[in-house]
XYZ file of C-alpha atoms in Angstrom:
774
model
C 54.856 -58.763 -71.865
C 57.610 -56.237 -72.269
C 56.636 -52.634 -71.355
C 58.987 -49.940 -72.516
C 58.428 -46.338 -71.289
C 60.012 -43.338 -72.826
C 60.898 -41.011 -69.871
C 62.587 -37.681 -70.584
C 65.813 -36.952 -68.797
C 65.532 -34.928 -65.602
C 61.903 -35.762 -64.568
C 62.923 -38.334 -61.998
C 65.910 -36.681 -60.496
C 63.980 -35.607 -57.431
C 63.004 -39.216 -56.861
C 66.622 -40.249 -57.429
C 65.528 -42.695 -60.116
C 68.086 -44.551 -62.247
C 65.740 -45.200 -65.125
C 67.145 -45.183 -68.612
C 65.537 -44.379 -71.904
C 64.547 -47.462 -73.839
C 63.147 -47.889 -77.294
C 59.470 -48.662 -77.693
C 59.023 -52.425 -77.913
C 56.117 -54.503 -79.007
C 53.983 -56.471 -76.599
C 52.344 -59.749 -77.648
C 49.465 -60.122 -75.261
C 48.059 -63.120 -77.128
C 51.344 -65.160 -77.202
C 51.215 -68.189 -74.965
C 54.518 -67.728 -73.216
C 55.401 -64.133 -73.818
C 57.998 -62.785 -71.413
C 56.518 -60.652 -68.529
C 52.957 -61.812 -69.006
C 51.328 -63.619 -66.090
C 48.682 -66.203 -66.775
C 45.689 -66.307 -64.437
C 43.374 -69.206 -65.154
C 42.637 -68.877 -68.898
C 43.307 -65.112 -69.267
C 46.573 -63.223 -69.405
C 47.248 -60.210 -67.151
C 49.560 -57.526 -68.521
C 51.475 -55.449 -65.917
C 50.281 -51.798 -65.687
C 51.742 -49.217 -68.007
C 53.124 -46.295 -65.957
C 52.820 -42.771 -67.296
C 54.139 -39.615 -65.614
C 51.573 -36.860 -65.065
C 51.949 -33.376 -66.534
C 54.138 -34.716 -69.393
C 54.704 -32.050 -72.019
C 55.805 -34.561 -74.726
C 52.404 -35.211 -76.284
C 51.397 -37.114 -78.178
C 53.566 -39.727 -76.552
C 53.795 -43.389 -77.565
C 53.176 -45.608 -74.565
C 53.145 -49.195 -75.836
C 52.553 -51.293 -78.969
C 50.396 -54.408 -79.017
C 50.588 -57.165 -81.720
C 49.045 -60.524 -82.409
C 51.466 -63.392 -83.052
C 48.970 -65.262 -85.185
C 49.480 -65.429 -88.901
C 46.483 -64.144 -90.788
C 45.989 -64.212 -94.499
C 44.420 -60.754 -94.321
C 44.943 -57.445 -92.627
C 44.636 -57.069 -88.771
C 42.892 -53.995 -87.378
C 43.485 -52.910 -83.721
C 40.822 -51.130 -81.626
C 40.904 -49.575 -78.115
C 37.922 -48.887 -75.808
C 37.382 -47.528 -72.258
C 37.770 -44.372 -70.117
C 40.069 -41.888 -71.791
C 39.221 -43.218 -75.245
C 35.549 -43.391 -76.025
C 34.348 -42.787 -72.437
C 34.756 -39.806 -70.161
C 37.274 -38.334 -69.953
C 37.481 -38.779 -73.734
C 40.380 -38.212 -76.107
C 43.200 -38.881 -73.658
C 44.441 -42.020 -75.448
C 44.369 -43.459 -78.975
C 45.624 -46.560 -80.842
C 47.064 -46.908 -84.331
C 44.654 -49.406 -85.898
C 47.359 -50.790 -88.235
C 50.433 -50.878 -85.995
C 48.707 -51.265 -82.539
C 50.708 -48.369 -80.979
C 48.900 -46.833 -77.962
C 49.792 -43.200 -77.290
C 48.643 -40.360 -74.996
C 47.122 -37.358 -76.706
C 47.180 -34.814 -73.779
C 49.030 -34.337 -70.439
C 47.517 -36.371 -67.610
C 46.626 -35.122 -64.089
C 46.976 -37.698 -61.351
C 44.898 -35.621 -58.934
C 41.948 -36.024 -61.310
C 42.511 -39.548 -62.683
C 45.208 -41.727 -61.227
C 44.626 -44.784 -63.505
C 42.783 -45.961 -66.640
C 41.564 -49.469 -67.590
C 41.231 -50.020 -71.366
C 40.213 -52.942 -73.642
C 42.285 -53.826 -76.749
C 40.802 -55.764 -79.734
C 42.332 -57.484 -82.810
C 39.749 -57.508 -85.642
C 39.555 -58.596 -89.242
C 38.639 -56.049 -91.874
C 35.122 -57.393 -91.733
C 34.978 -56.720 -87.980
C 35.417 -60.283 -86.874
C 37.338 -60.742 -83.642
C 40.566 -62.531 -84.267
C 41.570 -62.697 -80.594
C 39.833 -62.253 -77.220
C 39.897 -58.656 -75.816
C 42.948 -57.795 -73.743
C 42.900 -55.452 -70.683
C 45.425 -52.626 -70.673
C 45.993 -50.838 -67.273
C 47.576 -47.375 -67.402
C 48.781 -45.896 -64.085
C 49.529 -42.162 -63.772
C 52.663 -41.476 -61.761
C 52.554 -38.559 -59.245
C 54.572 -35.396 -59.600
C 54.996 -32.855 -56.732
C 52.778 -30.269 -58.332
C 50.554 -29.307 -55.276
C 51.492 -27.180 -52.312
C 50.295 -28.246 -48.853
C 47.512 -26.043 -47.373
C 46.220 -25.476 -43.808
C 42.609 -26.521 -43.280
C 41.737 -23.170 -41.605
C 42.744 -19.611 -42.288
C 43.210 -19.070 -38.559
C 43.310 -21.585 -35.729
C 41.977 -20.604 -32.263
C 43.181 -22.115 -29.007
C 43.119 -21.468 -25.260
C 45.594 -22.107 -22.500
C 45.151 -21.406 -18.796
C 47.432 -18.887 -17.221
C 50.340 -20.247 -15.189
C 50.302 -23.530 -17.174
C 53.461 -25.612 -16.809
C 55.775 -26.316 -19.784
C 54.591 -29.202 -21.966
C 50.901 -28.402 -21.536
C 49.035 -29.255 -24.747
C 47.322 -26.193 -26.185
C 45.879 -27.113 -29.585
C 46.614 -28.889 -32.916
C 46.781 -27.533 -36.455
C 46.217 -29.521 -39.658
C 47.277 -29.199 -43.319
C 46.559 -31.306 -46.423
C 48.402 -32.044 -49.745
C 46.662 -33.188 -52.925
C 49.691 -35.196 -54.090
C 50.007 -38.935 -53.685
C 50.024 -39.639 -49.926
C 52.170 -42.711 -50.558
C 55.031 -40.550 -51.800
C 57.271 -37.896 -50.344
C 55.262 -35.379 -52.300
C 52.646 -35.444 -49.490
C 54.990 -35.922 -46.511
C 54.276 -32.737 -44.414
C 56.335 -31.004 -41.761
C 55.037 -28.204 -39.399
C 56.979 -25.342 -37.810
C 56.421 -22.000 -35.968
C 57.971 -19.089 -37.854
C 57.239 -16.277 -35.380
C 55.422 -15.397 -32.101
C 53.628 -12.108 -31.290
C 52.107 -11.293 -27.849
C 49.002 -9.197 -27.209
C 49.609 -6.577 -25.822
C 52.671 -6.246 -28.019
C 56.033 -7.047 -26.437
C 54.363 -8.156 -23.195
C 56.285 -11.450 -23.483
C 59.447 -11.768 -25.599
C 60.597 -15.292 -24.904
C 59.389 -18.238 -26.936
C 56.378 -19.626 -25.081
C 55.129 -22.294 -27.538
C 56.459 -25.171 -29.608
C 54.926 -27.438 -32.290
C 55.302 -31.106 -33.202
C 56.576 -31.041 -36.830
C 54.790 -34.252 -37.747
C 51.410 -33.983 -35.917
C 51.000 -30.195 -35.715
C 50.302 -30.276 -31.917
C 51.167 -26.948 -30.201
C 52.349 -26.998 -26.580
C 53.827 -24.633 -23.959
C 57.606 -24.419 -23.781
C 58.180 -21.995 -20.892
C 56.586 -20.603 -17.705
C 55.191 -17.110 -17.188
C 51.726 -17.168 -18.736
C 49.874 -14.504 -16.706
C 46.524 -13.282 -18.072
C 46.868 -10.030 -16.157
C 50.127 -9.427 -18.215
C 49.355 -10.955 -21.611
C 45.915 -11.655 -23.073
C 46.836 -13.793 -26.100
C 49.543 -14.846 -28.608
C 49.589 -14.829 -32.413
C 51.745 -17.574 -33.964
C 52.824 -17.628 -37.614
C 52.954 -21.267 -38.832
C 54.538 -22.997 -41.840
C 53.936 -26.402 -43.426
C 56.165 -27.989 -46.140
C 55.942 -31.236 -48.153
C 58.823 -33.512 -49.084
C 59.474 -33.798 -45.334
C 60.053 -30.061 -45.041
C 62.214 -29.755 -48.196
C 59.451 -29.226 -50.757
C 56.667 -26.782 -51.381
C 55.479 -24.633 -48.409
C 52.422 -22.711 -47.109
C 51.839 -20.446 -44.129
C 49.056 -20.201 -41.501
C 48.091 -18.388 -38.284
C 47.251 -19.691 -34.826
C 45.858 -17.405 -32.087
C 46.207 -18.672 -28.526
C 44.187 -16.964 -25.767
C 45.364 -17.053 -22.176
C 42.331 -18.009 -20.040
C 41.801 -16.683 -16.544
C 41.983 -18.633 -13.302
C 40.680 -17.240 -10.029
C 44.030 -16.182 -8.639
C 42.857 -12.741 -7.416
C 40.444 -12.328 -4.483
C 38.025 -9.330 -4.515
C 38.909 -6.411 -2.220
C 36.598 -3.698 -0.783
C 37.468 -0.192 -1.894
C 36.907 1.714 0.396
C 36.233 -0.338 3.542
C 34.040 2.197 5.452
C 30.523 3.382 4.452
C 27.706 5.450 5.997
C 24.107 5.278 4.708
C 20.633 6.349 5.898
C 17.372 4.403 5.976
C 13.860 5.798 6.526
C 11.818 3.905 9.083
C 8.684 1.921 8.193
C 9.837 1.280 4.631
C 11.063 -1.968 3.189
C 12.397 -3.545 0.009
C 14.296 -0.487 -1.168
C 17.960 0.327 -1.778
C 19.852 2.364 0.844
C 23.422 2.227 -0.547
C 26.150 0.451 -2.548
C 29.663 -0.842 -1.795
C 32.556 -1.280 -4.259
C 35.178 -4.017 -4.751
C 38.124 -4.489 -7.107
C 39.140 -7.760 -8.792
C 41.907 -8.241 -11.396
C 40.429 -11.420 -12.800
C 38.614 -11.614 -16.140
C 35.610 -9.258 -16.081
C 32.213 -10.868 -16.526
C 33.300 -14.341 -15.403
C 32.714 -16.213 -12.202
C 36.313 -15.445 -11.232
C 35.436 -11.726 -11.231
C 31.819 -11.666 -10.033
C 31.520 -10.899 -6.311
C 29.263 -12.568 -3.759
C 28.476 -10.445 -0.685
C 27.210 -11.411 2.758
C 26.285 -9.634 6.008
C 28.007 -11.191 8.985
C 26.176 -9.651 11.969
C 22.532 -9.111 10.817
C 20.862 -11.569 13.181
C 17.299 -10.266 12.623
C 17.771 -10.262 8.848
C 16.610 -6.656 8.515
C 18.974 -6.069 5.579
C 20.056 -7.870 2.415
C 22.891 -7.341 -0.055
C 22.929 -8.455 -3.686
C 25.396 -8.118 -6.560
C 24.828 -5.783 -9.487
C 25.800 -8.025 -12.456
C 27.034 -5.076 -14.554
C 29.104 -3.111 -12.039
C 29.894 -5.902 -9.535
C 28.815 -3.525 -6.743
C 27.060 -4.724 -3.617
C 23.494 -3.315 -3.398
C 22.371 -2.953 0.248
C 18.582 -3.013 0.831
C 16.151 -2.956 3.758
C 13.940 -6.058 3.745
C 12.165 -5.470 7.076
C 10.718 -2.123 8.101
C 12.920 -0.388 10.678
C 11.570 1.446 13.723
C 13.336 4.595 14.836
C 11.764 4.370 18.278
C 13.244 0.881 18.754
C 16.738 1.356 17.249
C 18.083 4.389 15.408
C 21.466 3.028 14.185
C 22.879 -0.264 12.867
C 26.533 -1.175 12.231
C 26.840 -3.920 9.603
C 29.967 -5.926 8.761
C 30.150 -7.139 5.138
C 32.362 -9.797 3.541
C 32.991 -10.599 -0.119
C 34.251 -13.541 -2.172
C 34.104 -14.669 -5.789
C 31.387 -16.799 -7.266
C 34.048 -19.378 -8.247
C 36.383 -20.883 -5.659
C 39.784 -19.263 -5.336
C 42.623 -21.055 -7.149
C 45.440 -22.715 -5.227
C 47.829 -20.531 -7.212
C 46.317 -17.354 -5.690
C 48.121 -15.447 -2.923
C 47.134 -16.504 0.596
C 45.261 -13.384 1.810
C 42.438 -12.968 4.399
C 38.844 -12.424 3.224
C 38.147 -8.746 2.601
C 35.553 -7.035 4.889
C 33.852 -3.625 5.111
C 31.824 -1.732 7.744
C 28.519 -0.020 6.908
C 26.849 2.306 9.448
C 23.071 2.616 8.859
C 21.322 5.620 10.441
C 17.524 5.272 10.805
C 15.592 8.442 9.887
C 12.448 9.175 11.902
C 9.195 10.026 10.108
C 5.569 10.652 11.043
C 4.120 7.172 11.016
C 0.513 6.381 10.378
C -1.534 5.133 13.327
C -1.742 1.364 13.664
C -4.853 -0.638 14.434
C -4.305 -3.400 16.925
C -6.111 -5.747 14.593
C -7.419 -5.522 11.075
C -10.180 -6.395 10.608
C -11.644 -5.404 13.965
C -13.929 -8.225 15.013
C -16.895 -7.931 17.382
C -19.481 -10.536 18.375
C -22.714 -9.020 19.683
C -26.399 -10.022 19.912
C -28.577 -8.257 17.374
C -30.854 -6.897 20.110
C -28.011 -5.078 21.839
C -29.138 -2.132 23.900
C -28.285 1.232 22.301
C -25.300 2.793 24.003
C -23.620 -0.553 24.774
C -19.814 -0.419 24.437
C -18.729 -2.800 21.699
C -14.967 -2.229 21.282
C -12.304 -0.097 22.973
C -8.565 0.594 22.569
C -8.597 -0.206 18.887
C -5.509 1.728 17.663
C -2.260 3.391 18.745
C 0.232 5.869 17.293
C 3.947 4.932 17.241
C 4.783 8.650 17.491
C 2.533 9.011 20.560
C 0.448 11.828 19.087
C -3.254 12.467 19.715
C -5.636 10.501 17.546
C -9.043 11.335 16.116
C -11.493 8.559 15.280
C -14.455 8.379 12.937
C -16.598 5.780 11.244
C -16.185 6.335 7.531
C -18.683 3.676 6.448
C -21.761 2.579 8.348
C -24.624 1.992 5.870
C -27.237 1.248 8.562
C -26.088 3.999 10.983
C -25.938 1.430 13.776
C -22.658 2.572 15.327
C -21.226 5.452 17.325
C -17.549 6.121 18.009
C -15.879 8.414 20.504
C -13.717 10.814 18.461
C -11.055 10.998 21.144
C -10.882 7.485 22.615
C -12.097 5.400 19.658
C -14.612 3.514 21.834
C -17.217 1.952 19.537
C -20.769 1.647 20.887
C -24.165 0.634 19.542
C -26.259 3.532 18.324
C -29.327 1.392 17.624
C -30.321 -2.230 17.896
C -29.179 -4.338 15.003
C -31.354 -6.194 12.528
C -30.142 -9.381 10.925
C -32.680 -8.927 8.118
C -30.726 -5.923 6.814
C -29.426 -6.300 3.236
C -26.034 -5.148 4.532
C -25.722 -8.218 6.766
C -24.017 -11.039 4.874
C -23.602 -14.399 6.568
C -24.543 -12.791 9.899
C -21.685 -10.255 9.509
C -22.209 -6.509 9.311
C -19.232 -4.628 7.853
C -18.215 -1.045 8.605
C -15.004 0.970 8.176
C -13.185 2.868 10.940
C -10.712 5.679 10.225
C -8.110 7.087 12.606
C -6.000 10.223 11.983
C -3.005 11.493 13.948
C -2.068 15.090 14.706
C 0.021 15.312 11.520
C -2.897 14.365 9.284
C -1.678 10.832 8.544
C -4.545 8.365 8.683
C -5.256 4.666 8.570
C -8.412 2.666 8.054
C -9.536 -0.750 9.208
C -12.513 -2.939 8.502
C -14.952 -3.523 11.352
C -16.675 -6.902 11.195
C -19.600 -7.341 13.580
C -20.790 -10.906 13.970
C -24.485 -10.688 14.904
C -25.932 -13.368 17.134
C -29.602 -14.119 16.592
C -31.896 -13.130 19.472
C -35.599 -13.570 19.968
C -36.830 -10.120 18.962
C -40.182 -10.772 17.314
C -43.210 -12.699 18.550
C -44.841 -15.073 16.099
C -47.847 -13.836 14.117
C -50.844 -16.080 13.647
C -52.439 -16.637 10.250
C -55.002 -16.872 8.828
C -57.038 -14.495 10.994
C -60.304 -15.611 9.423
C -61.776 -18.749 7.954
C -64.756 -21.085 7.807
C -65.611 -24.134 9.888
C -68.386 -26.599 9.208
C -71.191 -26.674 11.715
C -70.602 -30.346 12.386
C -66.789 -30.023 12.553
C -66.733 -31.481 16.063
C -68.324 -34.663 14.826
C -66.103 -34.955 11.725
C -62.928 -33.976 13.582
C -62.266 -31.122 11.141
C -61.612 -27.438 11.672
C -59.557 -24.398 10.637
C -55.846 -25.009 10.020
C -53.726 -22.301 11.669
C -50.036 -21.487 11.329
C -47.640 -18.728 12.306
C -44.735 -16.733 10.937
C -41.783 -15.385 12.861
C -39.267 -12.812 11.622
C -36.587 -14.367 13.814
C -34.237 -17.040 12.567
C -33.855 -20.479 14.166
C -33.685 -21.410 16.973
C -35.925 -18.490 17.954
C -38.799 -19.339 15.607
C -40.471 -22.725 15.128
C -41.665 -24.954 16.686
C -44.720 -22.858 17.616
C -47.186 -23.504 20.426
C -50.876 -22.733 19.849
C -53.237 -22.190 22.814
C -56.660 -20.829 23.703
C -56.826 -18.871 26.973
C -58.532 -20.866 29.701
C -61.445 -18.460 30.099
C -62.220 -18.681 26.374
C -61.901 -22.393 25.767
C -65.504 -23.375 26.524
C -66.698 -24.018 22.986
C -63.390 -24.253 21.057
C -60.188 -26.239 21.225
C -56.904 -26.246 19.351
C -54.977 -29.383 18.389
C -51.224 -29.208 17.614
C -50.633 -30.802 14.185
C -46.868 -30.328 13.860
C -44.198 -27.794 14.770
C -45.749 -25.058 12.626
C -49.460 -25.862 12.311
C -52.479 -26.425 14.542
C -56.164 -27.241 14.027
C -58.877 -24.990 15.504
C -62.221 -26.799 15.896
C -65.382 -26.388 17.916
C -66.093 -28.686 20.848
C -69.869 -28.643 20.245
C -72.192 -28.005 17.321
C -72.535 -24.241 16.977
C -75.169 -22.170 15.271
C -74.369 -20.774 11.870
C -72.755 -17.333 12.237
C -69.601 -15.372 13.015
C -67.410 -16.180 16.027
C -64.332 -14.442 17.392
C -61.809 -16.836 18.950
C -58.796 -15.442 20.818
C -55.617 -17.437 20.253
C -52.187 -17.332 21.911
C -49.221 -18.407 19.805
C -45.665 -18.760 21.232
C -42.259 -19.419 19.648
C -39.408 -21.569 20.950
C -36.891 -18.761 21.442
C -35.106 -17.735 24.578
C -36.904 -15.999 26.135
C -40.166 -17.272 24.727
C -42.246 -14.588 22.984
C -46.005 -14.883 22.584
C -48.721 -12.942 20.848
C -52.509 -12.900 21.095
C -54.555 -12.910 17.944
C -58.289 -12.925 17.259
C -59.457 -15.409 14.665
C -62.785 -14.594 12.995
C -64.427 -17.949 12.323
C -67.512 -18.365 10.152
C -69.557 -21.422 11.124
C -71.542 -22.628 8.138
C -73.432 -25.604 6.804
C -71.149 -27.687 4.585
C -71.815 -29.997 1.705
C -70.479 -33.521 1.371
C -67.096 -32.166 0.254
C -66.717 -30.019 3.369
C -67.385 -26.722 1.530
C -69.848 -24.120 2.807
C -73.245 -24.043 1.018
C -74.905 -20.821 -0.110
C -77.928 -19.602 1.876
C -80.320 -20.564 -0.906
C -78.837 -24.013 -1.092
C -79.026 -24.266 2.660
C -82.669 -23.368 2.633
C -83.423 -25.789 -0.131
C -81.532 -28.436 1.651
C -83.217 -27.808 5.006
C -86.341 -29.519 6.275
C -88.210 -26.262 6.750
C -91.194 -26.193 4.402
C -90.827 -22.946 2.449
C -92.219 -23.022 -1.040
C -90.367 -21.729 -3.987
C -93.000 -19.099 -4.776
C -92.737 -17.694 -1.251
C -89.000 -17.470 -1.562
C -89.344 -15.533 -4.837
C -91.762 -13.081 -3.207
C -89.361 -12.485 -0.303
C -86.436 -11.808 -2.607
C -88.503 -9.420 -4.787
C -89.562 -7.511 -1.692
C -85.952 -7.142 -0.589
C -85.008 -5.817 -4.017
C -87.827 -3.272 -3.947
C -86.794 -2.037 -0.528
C -83.232 -1.582 -1.704
C -84.399 0.435 -4.719
C -86.501 2.728 -2.520
C -83.536 3.192 -0.186
C -81.310 4.284 -3.084
C -83.899 6.803 -4.273
C -84.167 8.270 -0.782
C -80.413 8.701 -0.528
C -80.284 10.417 -3.933
C -83.051 12.859 -3.043
C -81.435 13.703 0.274
C -78.078 14.396 -1.424
C -79.635 16.799 -3.898
C -81.485 18.639 -1.132
C -78.284 19.163 0.823
C -76.473 20.676 -2.142
C -79.076 23.442 -2.641
C -79.750 24.117 1.036
C -77.070 26.726 1.821
C -78.051 29.828 3.707
C -77.359 33.140 2.093
C -74.486 35.090 3.589
C -73.117 32.237 5.587
C -70.442 31.142 3.036
C -69.495 27.784 1.797
C -67.917 26.580 5.021
C -70.589 27.778 7.454
C -73.477 25.537 8.453
C -75.086 23.528 11.181
C -73.897 20.065 11.965
C -76.100 17.140 11.054
C -76.164 13.680 12.487
C -73.600 11.264 11.092
C -75.763 8.433 9.828
C -73.851 5.201 9.199
C -75.346 1.751 8.696
C -72.627 -0.738 9.565
C -73.667 -4.255 10.505
C -71.363 -6.294 12.774
C -71.969 -9.899 13.713
C -69.868 -10.372 16.834
C -70.422 -13.743 18.439
C -68.987 -14.355 21.833
C -68.521 -17.966 22.890
C -71.815 -18.271 24.627
C -72.643 -21.909 23.938
C -75.851 -21.608 21.944
C -76.874 -18.234 23.287
C -78.780 -15.951 21.025
C -76.421 -13.754 19.038
C -77.020 -10.113 18.775
C -77.195 -8.980 15.195
C -77.854 -5.435 14.250
C -75.847 -2.859 16.105
C -76.171 0.233 13.949
C -72.940 1.799 15.190
C -69.385 0.385 15.030
C -68.061 -0.684 18.395
C -66.284 2.297 19.825
C -63.178 2.283 21.942
C -61.972 4.875 24.332
C -62.262 8.331 22.805
C -64.797 7.284 20.156
C -62.284 5.342 18.043
C -63.531 2.221 16.184
C -62.036 -1.078 17.410
C -60.094 -3.599 15.275
C -61.277 -7.195 15.152
C -57.889 -8.810 14.427
C -56.512 -8.284 17.949
C -57.859 -8.862 21.473
C -58.975 -5.885 23.484
C -57.495 -4.323 26.590
C -53.883 -5.396 25.850
C -51.112 -2.899 26.613
C -49.983 -0.730 23.706
C -46.318 -0.520 22.627
C -44.326 2.651 23.159
C -44.554 5.137 20.284
C -41.611 7.322 19.327
C -42.301 10.824 20.693
C -38.934 12.580 20.376
C -38.415 14.084 16.905
C -35.064 13.142 15.332
C -32.276 15.676 15.606
C -30.854 14.635 12.256
C -33.250 15.142 9.264
C -31.762 12.024 7.662
C -33.338 9.924 10.453
C -36.916 11.015 9.696
C -37.471 7.812 7.689
C -36.475 5.671 10.677
C -38.727 7.793 12.924
C -41.772 7.242 10.680
C -41.024 3.513 10.229
C -40.715 3.028 14.004
C -44.113 4.706 14.533
C -45.715 2.629 11.785
C -44.329 -0.620 13.231
C -45.638 0.272 16.689
C -49.091 1.045 15.279
C -49.237 -2.244 13.359
C -48.668 -4.190 16.578
C -50.953 -2.057 18.770
C -54.204 -3.959 19.502
C -55.935 -0.746 20.667
C -55.645 1.282 17.461
C -58.431 1.436 14.837
C -58.542 -1.118 11.981
C -56.158 -0.844 9.062
C -58.668 1.032 6.900
C -59.207 3.708 9.553
C -57.198 6.909 9.799
C -54.531 6.670 12.492
C -55.014 9.287 15.212
C -51.780 9.974 17.008
C -53.164 12.527 19.491
C -56.929 12.437 20.152
C -58.128 15.659 21.654
C -61.502 14.404 23.023
C -65.096 15.333 22.274
C -67.167 18.503 22.395
C -65.070 20.685 20.080
C -66.529 24.135 19.387
C -65.457 23.871 15.745
C -68.080 22.824 13.327
C -68.007 19.485 11.567
C -66.866 19.328 7.986
C -70.201 17.763 7.216
C -71.746 21.191 7.709
C -70.420 22.219 4.317
C -73.536 20.908 2.680
C -76.110 22.295 5.174
C -77.588 25.576 6.394
C -78.292 27.518 3.230
C -79.413 27.218 -0.358
C -77.804 28.262 -3.595
C -80.438 30.933 -4.136
C -79.461 32.818 -0.947
C -75.705 32.758 -1.625
C -73.781 35.420 -3.572
C -70.948 33.825 -5.515
C -69.736 36.883 -7.385
C -66.643 37.156 -5.213
C -65.326 33.902 -6.758
C -64.651 35.790 -9.995
C -62.164 37.988 -8.123
C -60.033 35.036 -6.968
C -58.235 34.581 -10.240
C -58.139 31.949 -12.997
C -57.633 29.031 -10.613
C -61.158 29.581 -9.167
C -62.778 30.461 -12.497
C -64.265 27.015 -12.997
C -65.780 27.039 -9.519
C -67.258 30.506 -10.176
C -68.852 29.259 -13.410
C -70.591 26.461 -11.497
C -72.405 28.956 -9.269
C -73.013 31.658 -11.883
C -76.781 32.484 -11.755
C -76.688 33.228 -15.457
């Protein structure tokens, strides 16, 4: 194949080509041995057709193809492929009669550097006369693109005092021309150098590798304290530096090294610190450092050399680089009133070997302690006391509880004492018991009673402390027997049954159960008590007793230290029991007995009793009416003669007489000394407890005074029963004053003038209407 290119004069001078202009020649791609055509297997490969880009001679004939076969008819040539009927279209065409291939528009190698086309030889009817032939068109490069830097501005860093030849950074440029030609052969250079601050350095400090674009140091003298950065103006050119050019910028920053040690400025300081305060700032110290601000080469690290007790601390302010001196332990003026501290400083980063060899900078700080009125101090907080709950009032519980660092007089008080159990000496602070304690108080939690003590010095400064009193349980209360009444079967001795007794004790273990139940020796003739367990016992008769009421005196004791005991009288009803052990009614007992009483007789007896009761009620009613109208005239409502106090109270009181006949029918209650009725739930002739006689000085203690008297009365065996009025001071018999019962005796309504009631006002009007004769 013979390819002939038409190349205008002058286009290849830059490449120093010696091409000549030839005439367009025909190529016979289908000839068997055509010159220039290489056979590969069964196909023929035509060498590429080379076309220069950006050609202005368009359309331009590139090559002519012909078939060497002899046809009887006409041969039509067709061309297909990119640039013809495929994108980019309309770049090439073929003359269908002559087979001349030509370019229609200028080509751009940077867009399409080659085209592969298919050529066909066809008959007029469209029949292929030859196999398709491949035509390769290669676009030749022209230096039509300038090189360009990849960045508008390159940034680099170099440490100060770097030696010549130190690599700083690299720059890069690209060229769109063919990299296999000189059109893309780039060369770098530095056009100018500018220091920041301006004119800080005038000598050339940097060089560049013209082939790689690597920038390096050329000279010594890079000092960040003198120059901060450099601005280099760069140039890149293709054709090995002889072609098209572009410019760029590189900024090189000089980085800091720690070549300057911090220095105190000034080196002497005086500050003041108030005693008894901590964790607060008392002063600041200053340093200077020429290294880069805000870096570890500039930031200072302070230390205190001679603070053995670690009373002070110094930290760095990250914004100002000052040393902040603080008190971390409270100072005491009375112990030491002045401190002299020696400070040292260094950078956070180690000092460079290129730094001057200077000693570490130090400073002296004199701290003067300022005295102030300190609050009193308790020797312990909380104040802890262990005391038995039954402590004797007036007992000293705690002494020497506080002191004043300023040695002033102190005043003490108890600011919280909900039970009012404590007293405190206002001058000495000695705490004593005001009353005995009670572990049952709601203010005692886990055996601890809590109060608050306050102490104030002469300057009015006060402190408080918690007082915790650990109460130890003591045996304060005797056990109380219960029940105090019950029933026992008549044949309990035979059936080994009886009345189950127990006891309660207000004390806590170990001063409560187990309980011991006993019958005094002189009263144990007919009864016995059997211990069931630690809290219960069985009271049963030793012999068969008659049906009736019996009073059995019991003694119950706790297991405390010391042992406390209490007597109690148990009222036992001995009855006839059924098969289940329950008491029968009297009717059932009679019916069940062997005594021969007919039913009719029993009905007559019961009817007679009912009639007698009815007559008794009528007599009482008549007597009451007679008393109301039997008031003497002129004597007044409250004047009259005393009448007998008639009371019908029946008491069955059975002493342990062993089958003796019981006395039933005393018409008067048993009287004690002074005419008082006696209680049946306690034995007689036992000593009475001491009653509170001294009225309280403080009106707020009146409740405690009344409660103490009530508690003493409840445990007094010699007072009247619970349903009887309590007489605190009995004045004896034979009073000249008339009885209140005389209100209803001595005169009648007819003899009395009640008109004066109308003069007493509206409050007595209703009473006046009752006695109005109209």
